[in-house]
Amino acid sequence: MVHFLHPGHTPRNIVPPEAQKDALGCCVVQEEASPYTLVNICLNVLIANLEKLCSERPDGTLCLPEHWSFPQEVADRFLRVMTWQGKLTDRTASIFRGNQMKLKLVNIQKAKISTAAFIKAFCHHKLIELNATAVHADLPVPDIISGLCSNSWIQQNLRCLLLDSTSIPQNSRLLFFSQLTGLRILSVFNVCFHTEDLANVSQLPRLESLDISNTLVTDISALLTCKDRLKSLTMHYLKCLSMTKPQILAVIRGLTCLLHLDISVHRQLKSDLAFHLLQQKDILPNVVSLDISGGSCITDEAVELFIQQRPAMQFVGLLATDAGTSDFFTAKQGLRVAGGASMSQISEALSRYRNRSCFMKEALCRLFTETFSMEVTMPAILKLVAVGMRNHPLDLPVQFTASACALNLTRQGLAKGMPVRLLSEVTCLLFKALKNFPHYQQLQKNCLLSLTNSRILVDVPFDRFDAAKFVMRWLCKHENPKMQTMAVSVTSILALQLSPEQMAQLEELFMAVKELLAIVKQKTTKNLDDVTLLFTLKALWNLTDGSPAACKHFIENQGLEIFIQVLETFSESAIQSKVLGLLNNIAEIRELSSKLVTEDALKHINSLLCSREMEVSYFAAGIIAHLTSDRQLWISRDFQRRALLQDLHAAIQKLPSSSCKMTAIGDLRSLKTFFPLLGNFSQPEVQLWALWAVCHVCSKNPSKYCKMLVEEEGLQLLCDIQEHSEATPQAQQIAASILNDFRMHFMNYQRPTLCQMPF
C-alpha cells in the first residue's frame, strides 16, 4: 500500500517517496493484529464478485449498476485494493468511467492496462495524486503524461506523480512535463529520463520534490532553475553523471532551499562524492535529511561534525558505509539513522530502502546477524522483511536472506507473539519464492524449517495443498537425516489438513507413501525405534486417513508386510497404536479391507485386542469391528468371524469410560466411517465399538464433533439406537450419553424431528 502526500503538508514535510510510504508505518503491526475493517471486507467481497455484480458493455468491459455511487475516499480505496490484488485490467478499469466513482488519489501500481483504458477510466477525474509505479509497458510514460494533460483541471492541480520503473518507447526522446503546472512531487526512479527531460521538469513552477535516481541524466545543472523551490532531491545511483565532483557540489551548494538530499550509491561503485560533501561548511544550510548510504571513505567523525553544524537534522543514511557506530548517533535526540550498527538503524534501513534491492540485501544481512539469537518478538521487523520479499520477488539474494531472517524472527516461541495475518503473509511469500527459485536448495530448507513451527503449521492460513506438494517432493530427495525427519513430521500434520479430494489430486502422494515405507523398513531392519520412525508411522497413518488413494498406494508398496514386520520387531505401545491406526484406515475401505483378512495379519491384530494399553486395544478392536461387519469377507470362515466377535466384545467391556484420556485417536476428518457400524444391529459388538468411539471424541471435543454429527446427519442413527428394539441396553446407554453431550453444547439448536429432543 502506498501513502501519498496530501494537500496541506508544510514544506518541512517534503520528504522522498520512500519516507512518504512509511508515514503510517508505526500502525502497520496494529492493523495486522486487528480484524479487517468493515470497509475492507465489503470491498473484498465486491471485487471478488465484480463479474456477477456488473453488466457488460458492447466492447466487453464492465459497467457498474446505474444506481451505484461511491464517495471519493471509498472509491480511492476500492481502486487501491483492486490494484493490490492484481484485479485491475482493461475490462475492470472501465468501472471507473463516468461519475459513479469520484477519484482523487489513484494507485495503479504494477497494473496491466492499456493507454486507452487508462485515459477512459482515470483522466476525466479531478486527480491530485497518481502512482503509476511499474505499470505494464502497454501504458508508457508519454501516454500517461498525454492523458493527464488532456484534462485542464489535472494540469493545474495534480500535485504528486510517481512514475518509477515505467517504460518509455525507444522512439520517444523528450518527456513534456511542462503542462503539469501544479506538480509538486515527481519521481522518475529507474526511468529512461535524460538531461533534456530534467531541464523541462526544472521549469515546473511549483516543483518541490524530485527523484531522478538511476536515470540517464548526465548533468544536473538545470536544477539551479528551481533552486528557490526545490526542497527534496533524490538522486540515488545516478550512474551516468559526467560532471566533476566540484561541479556537482557547486550545484548542490546552489540549492539552498533543500531540506532533503539523497546521493546514496551502490557500494561497488566506490563513490567518494559524499566524503567530499561532508567536508563542505557552506553547503545545505537548511538540510534536515541526508542520505549517503553506500558512500566510500565516510567516517563517524566527519558525519558527526556535519550534523553538529546543522543541528536541525533529523535523518542520516549510513548503510553500507564505515560510519554509524559512534554513541553520538544514539545520543542525539530526534535523529534517525538508517544503517547496520544496531537494530534501530537496521529497522530504519529496511523501512527506507524497501524499493532498493542493493540496500535491502545489505540491511537483511545485518538483520540476520542481529537476530540470530533473538528472544524478543518483533512483529514490526517481520513486517518489513515481508515488504522486502514482496517488492523484490525475483531477487534471489533478497529472497534467501529474507527467508533466513524470517526464521530467526519466528523461531521457537517467538511466532506465538506474531499476528496470524502477518505470519500468513510471510509464509505465502516463502512459497512464492520457492516457485520463483525451485532449484535453490537453501531457500527450500528455510521454507521447510519455517513449516516445522507448530504455530505456523496449525494456526496460520496458507495454501496447504501447495505446501504438501513441496514437502513431499523434499521427502523424496534423500536429504540428510535431520531434514528428512522434519519433512516427515510436517507431512504428518499437513496430511490431516487436506481434504480427501485434495489428497486424491496429489501427484506426489504415491512417491511419498513409497518413501515413508522405505524409511519404516530401514528402521525396522536396523531395530531403531527412534523419533524418525514414530514421525514416519504417524505420517503414513494420517496420509491414509480417509484417503482411498493413499491406502491403495500403501498396499501396492508392500505396506502390510512391512507393518507386520514392525509389529513383530517392536513392542512399544506408541508404535503399535500407530500401526493399528493405519490398518484401521485400510479396514474402513471396503475395496481394500480383504487384504487384512490373512492369518498373519489377523493373528497380530487379535493378539493386541488384549493389550493393557487402551489405545492399542481400541484400534485393534476397530479393525476387527470393520472387518467382521462385512460378512462377504467370511463366507468360508464364519466360525473365525464369530470367535473374533467374542474377543471384540470382551475387549470392549475392558475399555474404560469414554471420557478417559486417549490422545492417539487424534483429529478425525469425519465421523461417517462409524455410521455403517452404528446401524449394524445384527452384530451388537460392532455397533458397541462404534458407539464407544463416537462417544469418546464427542466428550473430548464437543464443539467440533457434536457439530460434525449434525452436519453429517449422524444424529438420526443415535436416535434409532435409542428406540430400536434390537439394540442392547449398553448401546442405548452410550447413545443417550452422546445425545446428552449434544444437548449440553447445542442448547439453542432446533431439530425437533430428531427424537423430539427437549431443548
PDB file of C-alpha atoms in Angstrom, residues 149-340:
ATOM      1  CA  CYS A 149      -2.663  16.778 -19.836  1.00  0.00           C
ATOM      2  CA  SER A 150      -5.929  16.159 -21.673  1.00  0.00           C
ATOM      3  CA  ASN A 151      -7.706  17.385 -18.532  1.00  0.00           C
ATOM      4  CA  SER A 152      -7.095  21.079 -17.798  1.00  0.00           C
ATOM      5  CA  TRP A 153      -8.076  20.615 -14.144  1.00  0.00           C
ATOM      6  CA  ILE A 154      -5.414  17.932 -13.716  1.00  0.00           C
ATOM      7  CA  GLN A 155      -2.837  20.149 -15.439  1.00  0.00           C
ATOM      8  CA  GLN A 156      -3.277  22.784 -12.769  1.00  0.00           C
ATOM      9  CA  ASN A 157      -3.974  20.626  -9.706  1.00  0.00           C
ATOM     10  CA  LEU A 158      -2.090  17.311  -9.971  1.00  0.00           C
ATOM     11  CA  ARG A 159       0.405  17.507  -7.112  1.00  0.00           C
ATOM     12  CA  CYS A 160       2.108  14.120  -6.957  1.00  0.00           C
ATOM     13  CA  LEU A 161       3.178  11.876  -9.845  1.00  0.00           C
ATOM     14  CA  LEU A 162       5.138   8.647  -9.253  1.00  0.00           C
ATOM     15  CA  LEU A 163       6.423   7.002 -12.448  1.00  0.00           C
ATOM     16  CA  ASP A 164       9.115   4.740 -11.012  1.00  0.00           C
ATOM     17  CA  SER A 165      10.192   1.866 -13.293  1.00  0.00           C
ATOM     18  CA  THR A 166       7.744   2.765 -16.048  1.00  0.00           C
ATOM     19  CA  SER A 167       8.638   2.295 -19.702  1.00  0.00           C
ATOM     20  CA  ILE A 168       9.433   4.787 -22.452  1.00  0.00           C
ATOM     21  CA  PRO A 169       9.341   3.761 -26.143  1.00  0.00           C
ATOM     22  CA  GLN A 170      12.691   3.948 -27.937  1.00  0.00           C
ATOM     23  CA  ASN A 171      11.409   6.478 -30.443  1.00  0.00           C
ATOM     24  CA  SER A 172      10.345   8.865 -27.679  1.00  0.00           C
ATOM     25  CA  ARG A 173      13.039  11.367 -26.714  1.00  0.00           C
ATOM     26  CA  LEU A 174      11.660  14.310 -24.752  1.00  0.00           C
ATOM     27  CA  LEU A 175       9.060  13.991 -21.998  1.00  0.00           C
ATOM     28  CA  PHE A 176       6.800  17.031 -21.798  1.00  0.00           C
ATOM     29  CA  PHE A 177       6.002  17.565 -18.126  1.00  0.00           C
ATOM     30  CA  SER A 178       5.768  21.342 -18.513  1.00  0.00           C
ATOM     31  CA  GLN A 179       1.967  21.373 -18.870  1.00  0.00           C
ATOM     32  CA  LEU A 180       1.533  19.844 -15.393  1.00  0.00           C
ATOM     33  CA  THR A 181       1.947  23.230 -13.746  1.00  0.00           C
ATOM     34  CA  GLY A 182       0.538  22.161 -10.382  1.00  0.00           C
ATOM     35  CA  LEU A 183       3.042  19.350  -9.915  1.00  0.00           C
ATOM     36  CA  ARG A 184       4.940  19.463  -6.610  1.00  0.00           C
ATOM     37  CA  ILE A 185       6.257  15.902  -6.294  1.00  0.00           C
ATOM     38  CA  LEU A 186       7.719  13.921  -9.196  1.00  0.00           C
ATOM     39  CA  SER A 187       9.533  10.569  -9.075  1.00  0.00           C
ATOM     40  CA  VAL A 188      11.077   9.017 -12.193  1.00  0.00           C
ATOM     41  CA  PHE A 189      13.317   6.479 -10.464  1.00  0.00           C
ATOM     42  CA  ASN A 190      14.657   3.828 -12.862  1.00  0.00           C
ATOM     43  CA  VAL A 191      13.168   5.518 -15.954  1.00  0.00           C
ATOM     44  CA  CYS A 192      14.843   6.469 -19.266  1.00  0.00           C
ATOM     45  CA  PHE A 193      14.854  10.077 -18.166  1.00  0.00           C
ATOM     46  CA  HIS A 194      17.522  12.272 -19.800  1.00  0.00           C
ATOM     47  CA  THR A 195      19.237  15.562 -19.074  1.00  0.00           C
ATOM     48  CA  GLU A 196      16.873  17.305 -21.511  1.00  0.00           C
ATOM     49  CA  ASP A 197      13.904  15.946 -19.547  1.00  0.00           C
ATOM     50  CA  LEU A 198      15.431  17.322 -16.355  1.00  0.00           C
ATOM     51  CA  ALA A 199      15.685  20.756 -17.967  1.00  0.00           C
ATOM     52  CA  ASN A 200      11.993  20.509 -18.872  1.00  0.00           C
ATOM     53  CA  VAL A 201      10.965  19.409 -15.382  1.00  0.00           C
ATOM     54  CA  SER A 202      13.046  22.092 -13.685  1.00  0.00           C
ATOM     55  CA  GLN A 203      10.764  24.693 -15.278  1.00  0.00           C
ATOM     56  CA  LEU A 204       7.735  23.462 -13.310  1.00  0.00           C
ATOM     57  CA  PRO A 205       6.665  26.460 -11.218  1.00  0.00           C
ATOM     58  CA  ARG A 206       5.660  24.515  -8.053  1.00  0.00           C
ATOM     59  CA  LEU A 207       8.103  21.602  -8.049  1.00  0.00           C
ATOM     60  CA  GLU A 208       9.320  20.873  -4.511  1.00  0.00           C
ATOM     61  CA  SER A 209      10.323  17.188  -4.508  1.00  0.00           C
ATOM     62  CA  LEU A 210      12.170  15.339  -7.293  1.00  0.00           C
ATOM     63  CA  ASP A 211      13.534  11.781  -7.557  1.00  0.00           C
ATOM     64  CA  ILE A 212      15.816  11.136 -10.560  1.00  0.00           C
ATOM     65  CA  SER A 213      17.524   8.027  -9.160  1.00  0.00           C
ATOM     66  CA  ASN A 214      19.027   5.539 -11.615  1.00  0.00           C
ATOM     67  CA  THR A 215      18.112   7.646 -14.646  1.00  0.00           C
ATOM     68  CA  LEU A 216      20.183   8.636 -17.686  1.00  0.00           C
ATOM     69  CA  VAL A 217      20.816  12.199 -16.504  1.00  0.00           C
ATOM     70  CA  THR A 218      24.415  13.268 -17.166  1.00  0.00           C
ATOM     71  CA  ASP A 219      24.231  16.885 -15.966  1.00  0.00           C
ATOM     72  CA  ILE A 220      22.183  18.253 -13.062  1.00  0.00           C
ATOM     73  CA  SER A 221      22.943  21.940 -13.675  1.00  0.00           C
ATOM     74  CA  ALA A 222      19.329  22.532 -14.766  1.00  0.00           C
ATOM     75  CA  LEU A 223      18.271  22.079 -11.139  1.00  0.00           C
ATOM     76  CA  LEU A 224      19.524  25.570 -10.401  1.00  0.00           C
ATOM     77  CA  THR A 225      16.472  26.789 -12.326  1.00  0.00           C
ATOM     78  CA  CYS A 226      14.272  25.664  -9.434  1.00  0.00           C
ATOM     79  CA  LYS A 227      16.740  26.400  -6.625  1.00  0.00           C
ATOM     80  CA  ASP A 228      14.215  28.631  -4.855  1.00  0.00           C
ATOM     81  CA  ARG A 229      11.537  25.904  -4.893  1.00  0.00           C
ATOM     82  CA  LEU A 230      13.242  22.512  -4.625  1.00  0.00           C
ATOM     83  CA  LYS A 231      13.115  21.120  -1.101  1.00  0.00           C
ATOM     84  CA  SER A 232      13.752  17.411  -1.710  1.00  0.00           C
ATOM     85  CA  LEU A 233      16.216  15.921  -4.203  1.00  0.00           C
ATOM     86  CA  THR A 234      16.818  12.178  -4.521  1.00  0.00           C
ATOM     87  CA  MET A 235      19.493  11.048  -6.961  1.00  0.00           C
ATOM     88  CA  HIS A 236      20.452   7.590  -5.740  1.00  0.00           C
ATOM     89  CA  TYR A 237      22.760   5.682  -8.087  1.00  0.00           C
ATOM     90  CA  LEU A 238      22.990   8.423 -10.709  1.00  0.00           C
ATOM     91  CA  LYS A 239      25.487   6.296 -12.633  1.00  0.00           C
ATOM     92  CA  CYS A 240      25.556   8.326 -15.886  1.00  0.00           C
ATOM     93  CA  LEU A 241      26.543  11.625 -14.261  1.00  0.00           C
ATOM     94  CA  SER A 242      29.518  13.032 -16.177  1.00  0.00           C
ATOM     95  CA  MET A 243      30.151  16.153 -14.112  1.00  0.00           C
ATOM     96  CA  THR A 244      33.219  16.552 -11.903  1.00  0.00           C
ATOM     97  CA  LYS A 245      32.790  16.476  -8.146  1.00  0.00           C
ATOM     98  CA  PRO A 246      33.393  20.241  -7.770  1.00  0.00           C
ATOM     99  CA  GLN A 247      30.704  20.849 -10.426  1.00  0.00           C
ATOM    100  CA  ILE A 248      28.221  18.588  -8.658  1.00  0.00           C
ATOM    101  CA  LEU A 249      28.943  20.189  -5.294  1.00  0.00           C
ATOM    102  CA  ALA A 250      28.537  23.636  -6.859  1.00  0.00           C
ATOM    103  CA  VAL A 251      25.014  22.742  -7.997  1.00  0.00           C
ATOM    104  CA  ILE A 252      24.140  21.284  -4.591  1.00  0.00           C
ATOM    105  CA  ARG A 253      25.547  24.408  -2.910  1.00  0.00           C
ATOM    106  CA  GLY A 254      23.191  26.492  -5.044  1.00  0.00           C
ATOM    107  CA  LEU A 255      20.124  24.541  -3.901  1.00  0.00           C
ATOM    108  CA  THR A 256      19.815  26.495  -0.677  1.00  0.00           C
ATOM    109  CA  CYS A 257      16.195  25.501  -0.004  1.00  0.00           C
ATOM    110  CA  LEU A 258      16.942  21.773   0.118  1.00  0.00           C
ATOM    111  CA  LEU A 259      15.608  20.012   3.198  1.00  0.00           C
ATOM    112  CA  HIS A 260      16.359  16.505   1.918  1.00  0.00           C
ATOM    113  CA  LEU A 261      19.237  15.261  -0.223  1.00  0.00           C
ATOM    114  CA  ASP A 262      19.894  11.650  -1.246  1.00  0.00           C
ATOM    115  CA  ILE A 263      23.188  10.894  -3.025  1.00  0.00           C
ATOM    116  CA  SER A 264      23.416   7.267  -1.917  1.00  0.00           C
ATOM    117  CA  VAL A 265      25.077   4.775  -4.271  1.00  0.00           C
ATOM    118  CA  HIS A 266      25.796   1.095  -4.675  1.00  0.00           C
ATOM    119  CA  ARG A 267      28.796   0.244  -2.542  1.00  0.00           C
ATOM    120  CA  GLN A 268      30.517  -1.386  -5.536  1.00  0.00           C
ATOM    121  CA  LEU A 269      30.803   1.995  -7.275  1.00  0.00           C
ATOM    122  CA  LYS A 270      33.105   3.249  -4.504  1.00  0.00           C
ATOM    123  CA  SER A 271      31.892   6.821  -4.929  1.00  0.00           C
ATOM    124  CA  ASP A 272      33.514   9.427  -2.667  1.00  0.00           C
ATOM    125  CA  LEU A 273      31.070  12.255  -3.538  1.00  0.00           C
ATOM    126  CA  ALA A 274      29.555  12.057  -0.060  1.00  0.00           C
ATOM    127  CA  PHE A 275      33.021  12.168   1.510  1.00  0.00           C
ATOM    128  CA  HIS A 276      33.734  15.482  -0.257  1.00  0.00           C
ATOM    129  CA  LEU A 277      30.274  16.852   0.548  1.00  0.00           C
ATOM    130  CA  LEU A 278      30.819  16.262   4.261  1.00  0.00           C
ATOM    131  CA  GLN A 279      33.940  18.453   4.155  1.00  0.00           C
ATOM    132  CA  GLN A 280      31.923  21.476   2.941  1.00  0.00           C
ATOM    133  CA  LYS A 281      30.896  24.016   5.576  1.00  0.00           C
ATOM    134  CA  ASP A 282      28.928  26.354   3.318  1.00  0.00           C
ATOM    135  CA  ILE A 283      26.542  23.789   1.826  1.00  0.00           C
ATOM    136  CA  LEU A 284      22.976  22.647   2.614  1.00  0.00           C
ATOM    137  CA  PRO A 285      22.354  25.122   5.440  1.00  0.00           C
ATOM    138  CA  ASN A 286      18.708  24.018   5.921  1.00  0.00           C
ATOM    139  CA  VAL A 287      19.035  20.301   5.351  1.00  0.00           C
ATOM    140  CA  VAL A 288      17.196  18.002   7.781  1.00  0.00           C
ATOM    141  CA  SER A 289      17.680  14.724   5.901  1.00  0.00           C
ATOM    142  CA  LEU A 290      20.849  13.475   4.220  1.00  0.00           C
ATOM    143  CA  ASP A 291      21.279  10.013   2.679  1.00  0.00           C
ATOM    144  CA  ILE A 292      24.853   8.988   1.872  1.00  0.00           C
ATOM    145  CA  SER A 293      24.473   5.201   2.189  1.00  0.00           C
ATOM    146  CA  GLY A 294      26.965   3.219   0.135  1.00  0.00           C
ATOM    147  CA  GLY A 295      29.490   6.053   0.007  1.00  0.00           C
ATOM    148  CA  SER A 296      33.227   5.461   0.396  1.00  0.00           C
ATOM    149  CA  CYS A 297      35.623   6.897   2.984  1.00  0.00           C
ATOM    150  CA  ILE A 298      32.841   8.064   5.298  1.00  0.00           C
ATOM    151  CA  THR A 299      33.760   8.217   8.981  1.00  0.00           C
ATOM    152  CA  ASP A 300      31.831   8.787  12.183  1.00  0.00           C
ATOM    153  CA  GLU A 301      33.844  11.921  12.883  1.00  0.00           C
ATOM    154  CA  ALA A 302      33.009  13.540   9.536  1.00  0.00           C
ATOM    155  CA  VAL A 303      29.295  12.774   9.800  1.00  0.00           C
ATOM    156  CA  GLU A 304      29.158  13.915  13.426  1.00  0.00           C
ATOM    157  CA  LEU A 305      30.792  17.248  12.599  1.00  0.00           C
ATOM    158  CA  PHE A 306      28.440  17.791   9.638  1.00  0.00           C
ATOM    159  CA  ILE A 307      25.378  17.172  11.819  1.00  0.00           C
ATOM    160  CA  GLN A 308      26.643  19.350  14.660  1.00  0.00           C
ATOM    161  CA  GLN A 309      26.944  22.222  12.182  1.00  0.00           C
ATOM    162  CA  ARG A 310      23.307  21.596  11.181  1.00  0.00           C
ATOM    163  CA  PRO A 311      21.515  20.888  14.461  1.00  0.00           C
ATOM    164  CA  ALA A 312      18.080  20.651  12.800  1.00  0.00           C
ATOM    165  CA  MET A 313      18.983  17.394  11.064  1.00  0.00           C
ATOM    166  CA  GLN A 314      16.514  14.553  11.654  1.00  0.00           C
ATOM    167  CA  PHE A 315      17.793  11.754   9.419  1.00  0.00           C
ATOM    168  CA  VAL A 316      21.047  10.421   8.013  1.00  0.00           C
ATOM    169  CA  GLY A 317      21.516   7.331   5.818  1.00  0.00           C
ATOM    170  CA  LEU A 318      24.734   5.430   6.567  1.00  0.00           C
ATOM    171  CA  LEU A 319      24.025   1.866   5.451  1.00  0.00           C
ATOM    172  CA  ALA A 320      26.929   0.133   3.674  1.00  0.00           C
ATOM    173  CA  THR A 321      29.416   2.725   4.967  1.00  0.00           C
ATOM    174  CA  ASP A 322      32.074   2.640   7.662  1.00  0.00           C
ATOM    175  CA  ALA A 323      30.093   5.072   9.816  1.00  0.00           C
ATOM    176  CA  GLY A 324      27.256   4.685  12.306  1.00  0.00           C
ATOM    177  CA  THR A 325      28.871   3.031  15.331  1.00  0.00           C
ATOM    178  CA  SER A 326      29.527   6.177  17.362  1.00  0.00           C
ATOM    179  CA  ASP A 327      27.475   6.777  20.519  1.00  0.00           C
ATOM    180  CA  PHE A 328      26.677  10.184  19.044  1.00  0.00           C
ATOM    181  CA  PHE A 329      24.042   8.642  16.761  1.00  0.00           C
ATOM    182  CA  THR A 330      22.102   7.140  19.635  1.00  0.00           C
ATOM    183  CA  ALA A 331      22.603  10.067  21.996  1.00  0.00           C
ATOM    184  CA  LYS A 332      21.386  12.812  19.646  1.00  0.00           C
ATOM    185  CA  GLN A 333      17.697  13.271  20.296  1.00  0.00           C
ATOM    186  CA  GLY A 334      15.381  13.219  17.289  1.00  0.00           C
ATOM    187  CA  LEU A 335      17.993  11.817  14.883  1.00  0.00           C
ATOM    188  CA  ARG A 336      17.034   8.720  12.874  1.00  0.00           C
ATOM    189  CA  VAL A 337      19.806   6.676  11.283  1.00  0.00           C
ATOM    190  CA  ALA A 338      19.477   4.098   8.503  1.00  0.00           C
ATOM    191  CA  GLY A 339      22.485   1.850   8.970  1.00  0.00           C
ATOM    192  CA  GLY A 340      23.649  -1.532  10.181  1.00  0.00           C
TER     193      GLY A 340
END
